C-alpha positions as protocol buffer text, in pm:
chain_id: "A"
residue {
  index: 1
  type: MET
  ca { x: -488 y: 2257 z: -3888 }
}
residue {
  index: 2
  type: ASN
  ca { x: -341 y: 2070 z: -3592 }
}
residue {
  index: 3
  type: SER
  ca { x: -558 y: 1968 z: -3304 }
}
residue {
  index: 4
  type: PHE
  ca { x: -493 y: 2093 z: -2955 }
}
residue {
  index: 5
  type: TYR
  ca { x: -356 y: 1754 z: -2848 }
}
residue {
  index: 6
  type: GLN
  ca { x: -102 y: 1752 z: -3130 }
}
residue {
  index: 7
  type: GLN
  ca { x: 10 y: 2105 z: -3046 }
}
residue {
  index: 8
  type: VAL
  ca { x: 56 y: 2040 z: -2675 }
}
residue {
  index: 9
  type: LYS
  ca { x: 193 y: 1686 z: -2714 }
}
residue {
  index: 10
  type: ILE
  ca { x: 113 y: 1574 z: -2364 }
}
residue {
  index: 11
  type: LYS
  ca { x: 342 y: 1291 z: -2267 }
}
residue {
  index: 12
  type: PHE
  ca { x: 220 y: 1075 z: -1986 }
}
residue {
  index: 13
  type: LYS
  ca { x: 489 y: 829 z: -1879 }
}
residue {
  index: 14
  type: ASN
  ca { x: 266 y: 572 z: -1708 }
}
residue {
  index: 15
  type: ARG
  ca { x: -33 y: 585 z: -1941 }
}
residue {
  index: 16
  type: PRO
  ca { x: -98 y: 205 z: -1928 }
}
residue {
  index: 17
  type: VAL
  ca { x: -95 y: 211 z: -1548 }
}
residue {
  index: 18
  type: PHE
  ca { x: -330 y: 509 z: -1542 }
}
residue {
  index: 19
  type: ILE
  ca { x: -570 y: 347 z: -1788 }
}
residue {
  index: 20
  type: SER
  ca { x: -574 y: 12 z: -1610 }
}
residue {
  index: 21
  type: ALA
  ca { x: -618 y: 176 z: -1269 }
}
residue {
  index: 22
  type: THR
  ca { x: -903 y: 389 z: -1402 }
}
residue {
  index: 23
  type: LEU
  ca { x: -1078 y: 88 z: -1558 }
}
residue {
  index: 24
  type: LEU
  ca { x: -1039 y: -113 z: -1239 }
}
residue {
  index: 25
  type: PHE
  ca { x: -1165 y: 180 z: -1029 }
}
residue {
  index: 26
  type: VAL
  ca { x: -1477 y: 220 z: -1245 }
}
residue {
  index: 27
  type: LEU
  ca { x: -1538 y: -156 z: -1234 }
}
residue {
  index: 28
  type: LEU
  ca { x: -1502 y: -167 z: -855 }
}
residue {
  index: 29
  type: ILE
  ca { x: -1742 y: 125 z: -807 }
}
residue {
  index: 30
  type: PHE
  ca { x: -1992 y: -44 z: -1039 }
}
residue {
  index: 31
  type: LEU
  ca { x: -1963 y: -372 z: -847 }
}
residue {
  index: 32
  type: SER
  ca { x: -2003 y: -199 z: -511 }
}
residue {
  index: 33
  type: PHE
  ca { x: -2310 y: -1 z: -615 }
}
residue {
  index: 34
  type: SER
  ca { x: -2545 y: -220 z: -407 }
}
residue {
  index: 35
  type: ARG
  ca { x: -2319 y: -173 z: -106 }
}
residue {
  index: 36
  type: LEU
  ca { x: -2342 y: 201 z: -150 }
}
residue {
  index: 37
  type: LEU
  ca { x: -2720 y: 186 z: -170 }
}
residue {
  index: 38
  type: LEU
  ca { x: -2748 y: -32 z: 141 }
}
residue {
  index: 39
  type: ASN
  ca { x: -2483 y: 174 z: 326 }
}
residue {
  index: 40
  type: VAL
  ca { x: -2288 y: -133 z: 439 }
}
residue {
  index: 41
  type: THR
  ca { x: -1982 y: -70 z: 654 }
}
residue {
  index: 42
  type: TYR
  ca { x: -1751 y: -309 z: 833 }
}
residue {
  index: 43
  type: TYR
  ca { x: -1694 y: -350 z: 1204 }
}
residue {
  index: 44
  type: GLU
  ca { x: -1358 y: -179 z: 1247 }
}
residue {
  index: 45
  type: ASP
  ca { x: -1459 y: 117 z: 1033 }
}
residue {
  index: 46
  type: VAL
  ca { x: -1783 y: 204 z: 1213 }
}
residue {
  index: 47
  type: ASN
  ca { x: -1702 y: 94 z: 1566 }
}
residue {
  index: 48
  type: VAL
  ca { x: -1331 y: 174 z: 1596 }
}
residue {
  index: 49
  type: PHE
  ca { x: -1162 y: 395 z: 1336 }
}
residue {
  index: 50
  type: ILE
  ca { x: -1429 y: 652 z: 1253 }
}
residue {
  index: 51
  type: PRO
  ca { x: -1550 y: 714 z: 1612 }
}
residue {
  index: 52
  type: GLU
  ca { x: -1192 y: 745 z: 1737 }
}
residue {
  index: 53
  type: ALA
  ca { x: -1114 y: 990 z: 1456 }
}
residue {
  index: 54
  type: ARG
  ca { x: -1311 y: 1251 z: 1651 }
}
residue {
  index: 55
  type: HIS
  ca { x: -997 y: 1288 z: 1866 }
}
residue {
  index: 56
  type: GLY
  ca { x: -827 y: 1440 z: 1564 }
}
residue {
  index: 57
  type: ILE
  ca { x: -467 y: 1381 z: 1471 }
}
residue {
  index: 58
  type: THR
  ca { x: -392 y: 1216 z: 1805 }
}
residue {
  index: 59
  type: SER
  ca { x: -608 y: 922 z: 1696 }
}
residue {
  index: 60
  type: LEU
  ca { x: -324 y: 823 z: 1460 }
}
residue {
  index: 61
  type: ILE
  ca { x: -128 y: 680 z: 1752 }
}
residue {
  index: 62
  type: PHE
  ca { x: -412 y: 480 z: 1911 }
}
residue {
  index: 63
  type: LEU
  ca { x: -362 y: 104 z: 1917 }
}
residue {
  index: 64
  type: TYR
  ca { x: -621 y: -142 z: 1795 }
}
residue {
  index: 65
  type: GLY
  ca { x: -567 y: -511 z: 1855 }
}
residue {
  index: 66
  type: GLY
  ca { x: -213 y: -440 z: 1968 }
}
residue {
  index: 67
  type: TYR
  ca { x: -119 y: -277 z: 1639 }
}
residue {
  index: 68
  type: LEU
  ca { x: -70 y: 78 z: 1525 }
}
residue {
  index: 69
  type: HIS
  ca { x: -308 y: 126 z: 1230 }
}
residue {
  index: 70
  type: PHE
  ca { x: -167 y: 454 z: 1102 }
}
residue {
  index: 71
  type: ILE
  ca { x: -293 y: 444 z: 743 }
}
residue {
  index: 72
  type: PRO
  ca { x: -650 y: 325 z: 821 }
}
residue {
  index: 73
  type: ARG
  ca { x: -676 y: 595 z: 1087 }
}
residue {
  index: 74
  type: LEU
  ca { x: -546 y: 855 z: 842 }
}
residue {
  index: 75
  type: PHE
  ca { x: -820 y: 753 z: 600 }
}
residue {
  index: 76
  type: ALA
  ca { x: -1072 y: 763 z: 888 }
}
residue {
  index: 77
  type: LEU
  ca { x: -975 y: 1125 z: 950 }
}
residue {
  index: 78
  type: ILE
  ca { x: -1055 y: 1200 z: 587 }
}
residue {
  index: 79
  type: VAL
  ca { x: -1390 y: 1021 z: 623 }
}
residue {
  index: 80
  type: ARG
  ca { x: -1472 y: 1231 z: 931 }
}
residue {
  index: 81
  type: ALA
  ca { x: -1379 y: 1547 z: 743 }
}
residue {
  index: 82
  type: CYS
  ca { x: -1617 y: 1454 z: 460 }
}
residue {
  index: 83
  type: GLU
  ca { x: -1911 y: 1348 z: 676 }
}
residue {
  index: 84
  type: SER
  ca { x: -2089 y: 1682 z: 640 }
}
residue {
  index: 85
  type: PHE
  ca { x: -2153 y: 1626 z: 267 }
}
residue {
  index: 86
  type: ALA
  ca { x: -2116 y: 1249 z: 206 }
}
residue {
  index: 87
  type: SER
  ca { x: -2195 y: 925 z: 385 }
}
residue {
  index: 88
  type: HIS
  ca { x: -1915 y: 731 z: 552 }
}
residue {
  index: 89
  type: GLN
  ca { x: -1957 y: 433 z: 324 }
}
residue {
  index: 90
  type: PHE
  ca { x: -1947 y: 641 z: 8 }
}
residue {
  index: 91
  type: VAL
  ca { x: -1618 y: 805 z: 104 }
}
residue {
  index: 92
  type: ILE
  ca { x: -1471 y: 474 z: 224 }
}
residue {
  index: 93
  type: VAL
  ca { x: -1561 y: 294 z: -99 }
}
residue {
  index: 94
  type: LEU
  ca { x: -1422 y: 576 z: -315 }
}
residue {
  index: 95
  type: MET
  ca { x: -1093 y: 594 z: -125 }
}
residue {
  index: 96
  type: CYS
  ca { x: -1043 y: 220 z: -89 }
}
residue {
  index: 97
  type: ALA
  ca { x: -1136 y: 147 z: -450 }
}
residue {
  index: 98
  type: GLY
  ca { x: -891 y: 416 z: -559 }
}
residue {
  index: 99
  type: VAL
  ca { x: -609 y: 267 z: -354 }
}
residue {
  index: 100
  type: TYR
  ca { x: -696 y: -86 z: -469 }
}
residue {
  index: 101
  type: ALA
  ca { x: -707 y: 24 z: -834 }
}
residue {
  index: 102
  type: PHE
  ca { x: -378 y: 214 z: -803 }
}
residue {
  index: 103
  type: SER
  ca { x: -204 y: -77 z: -632 }
}
residue {
  index: 104
  type: PHE
  ca { x: -312 y: -346 z: -874 }
}
residue {
  index: 105
  type: GLY
  ca { x: -293 y: -113 z: -1174 }
}
residue {
  index: 106
  type: GLN
  ca { x: 84 y: -115 z: -1128 }
}
residue {
  index: 107
  type: LEU
  ca { x: 91 y: -468 z: -1273 }
}
residue {
  index: 108
  type: VAL
  ca { x: 40 y: -322 z: -1621 }
}
residue {
  index: 109
  type: SER
  ca { x: 361 y: -121 z: -1606 }
}
residue {
  index: 110
  type: HIS
  ca { x: 665 y: -219 z: -1810 }
}
residue {
  index: 111
  type: ARG
  ca { x: 835 y: -343 z: -1490 }
}
residue {
  index: 112
  type: TYR
  ca { x: 625 y: -661 z: -1506 }
}
residue {
  index: 113
  type: ARG
  ca { x: 685 y: -731 z: -1874 }
}
residue {
  index: 114
  type: TRP
  ca { x: 931 y: -1004 z: -1773 }
}
residue {
  index: 115
  type: LEU
  ca { x: 646 y: -1188 z: -1602 }
}
residue {
  index: 116
  type: ILE
  ca { x: 376 y: -1149 z: -1869 }
}
residue {
  index: 117
  type: GLU
  ca { x: 496 y: -1006 z: -2198 }
}
residue {
  index: 118
  type: SER
  ca { x: 159 y: -902 z: -2339 }
}
residue {
  index: 119
  type: ASP
  ca { x: 26 y: -565 z: -2219 }
}
residue {
  index: 120
  type: GLY
  ca { x: -331 y: -669 z: -2292 }
}
residue {
  index: 121
  type: LEU
  ca { x: -298 y: -987 z: -2090 }
}
residue {
  index: 122
  type: ARG
  ca { x: -159 y: -793 z: -1795 }
}
residue {
  index: 123
  type: LEU
  ca { x: -456 y: -555 z: -1824 }
}
residue {
  index: 124
  type: LEU
  ca { x: -697 y: -850 z: -1815 }
}
residue {
  index: 125
  type: LEU
  ca { x: -513 y: -982 z: -1511 }
}
residue {
  index: 126
  type: VAL
  ca { x: -560 y: -649 z: -1335 }
}
residue {
  index: 127
  type: LEU
  ca { x: -931 y: -642 z: -1417 }
}
residue {
  index: 128
  type: THR
  ca { x: -979 y: -996 z: -1285 }
}
residue {
  index: 129
  type: PHE
  ca { x: -883 y: -873 z: -938 }
}
residue {
  index: 130
  type: ALA
  ca { x: -1227 y: -711 z: -923 }
}
residue {
  index: 131
  type: PHE
  ca { x: -1391 y: -1055 z: -942 }
}
residue {
  index: 132
  type: VAL
  ca { x: -1188 y: -1237 z: -677 }
}
residue {
  index: 133
  type: PRO
  ca { x: -1430 y: -1382 z: -416 }
}
residue {
  index: 134
  type: GLY
  ca { x: -1441 y: -1169 z: -104 }
}
residue {
  index: 135
  type: VAL
  ca { x: -1266 y: -875 z: -265 }
}
residue {
  index: 136
  type: ASP
  ca { x: -1539 y: -636 z: -153 }
}
residue {
  index: 137
  type: SER
  ca { x: -1444 y: -697 z: 209 }
}
residue {
  index: 138
  type: ILE
  ca { x: -1081 y: -622 z: 123 }
}
residue {
  index: 139
  type: TYR
  ca { x: -1110 y: -304 z: -78 }
}
residue {
  index: 140
  type: GLY
  ca { x: -1407 y: -165 z: 112 }
}
residue {
  index: 141
  type: ASN
  ca { x: -1256 y: -194 z: 456 }
}
residue {
  index: 142
  type: LEU
  ca { x: -1022 y: 59 z: 613 }
}
residue {
  index: 143
  type: ALA
  ca { x: -855 y: -209 z: 824 }
}
residue {
  index: 144
  type: ASN
  ca { x: -716 y: -373 z: 507 }
}
residue {
  index: 145
  type: ILE
  ca { x: -617 y: -59 z: 323 }
}
residue {
  index: 146
  type: HIS
  ca { x: -252 y: -65 z: 432 }
}
residue {
  index: 147
  type: THR
  ca { x: -207 y: -419 z: 300 }
}
residue {
  index: 148
  type: VAL
  ca { x: -345 y: -328 z: -42 }
}
residue {
  index: 149
  type: LEU
  ca { x: -148 y: -3 z: -52 }
}
residue {
  index: 150
  type: PHE
  ca { x: 184 y: -171 z: 18 }
}
residue {
  index: 151
  type: MET
  ca { x: 114 y: -442 z: -242 }
}
residue {
  index: 152
  type: GLY
  ca { x: 125 y: -166 z: -501 }
}
residue {
  index: 153
  type: TRP
  ca { x: 459 y: -43 z: -372 }
}
residue {
  index: 154
  type: ALA
  ca { x: 621 y: -387 z: -377 }
}
């Protein structure tokens, strides 16, 4: 008798990217557990993006520091929408860790085989991004989310 998986034959084109992004996401959440318990947020998130998100969709065009921070403000709108059932920091860490894991998980794809031939070595490279000094201030901060997001699209 064939198992369900053999009958359906699910083909997932970017399975290595999905696996590496999932592993990195779980690792980042594990490493940020103390930050979640202490409810640590960064300056721009608490004092700028989240309070200004109360203006709704018009907050997407507000300037901060002379720049239009469209993507961080879009994420801040999501944080404001979730504030009735989750803390700001919890939602921020989940979203930012997801974007960080997706962006750096792309390095495992076959497109980078010319750089590092071994799939396992590329996976280890992706997982080492969780241990870079200061990475918690990068992936846990809405102000940096656009930089990390576009690194995955490069």
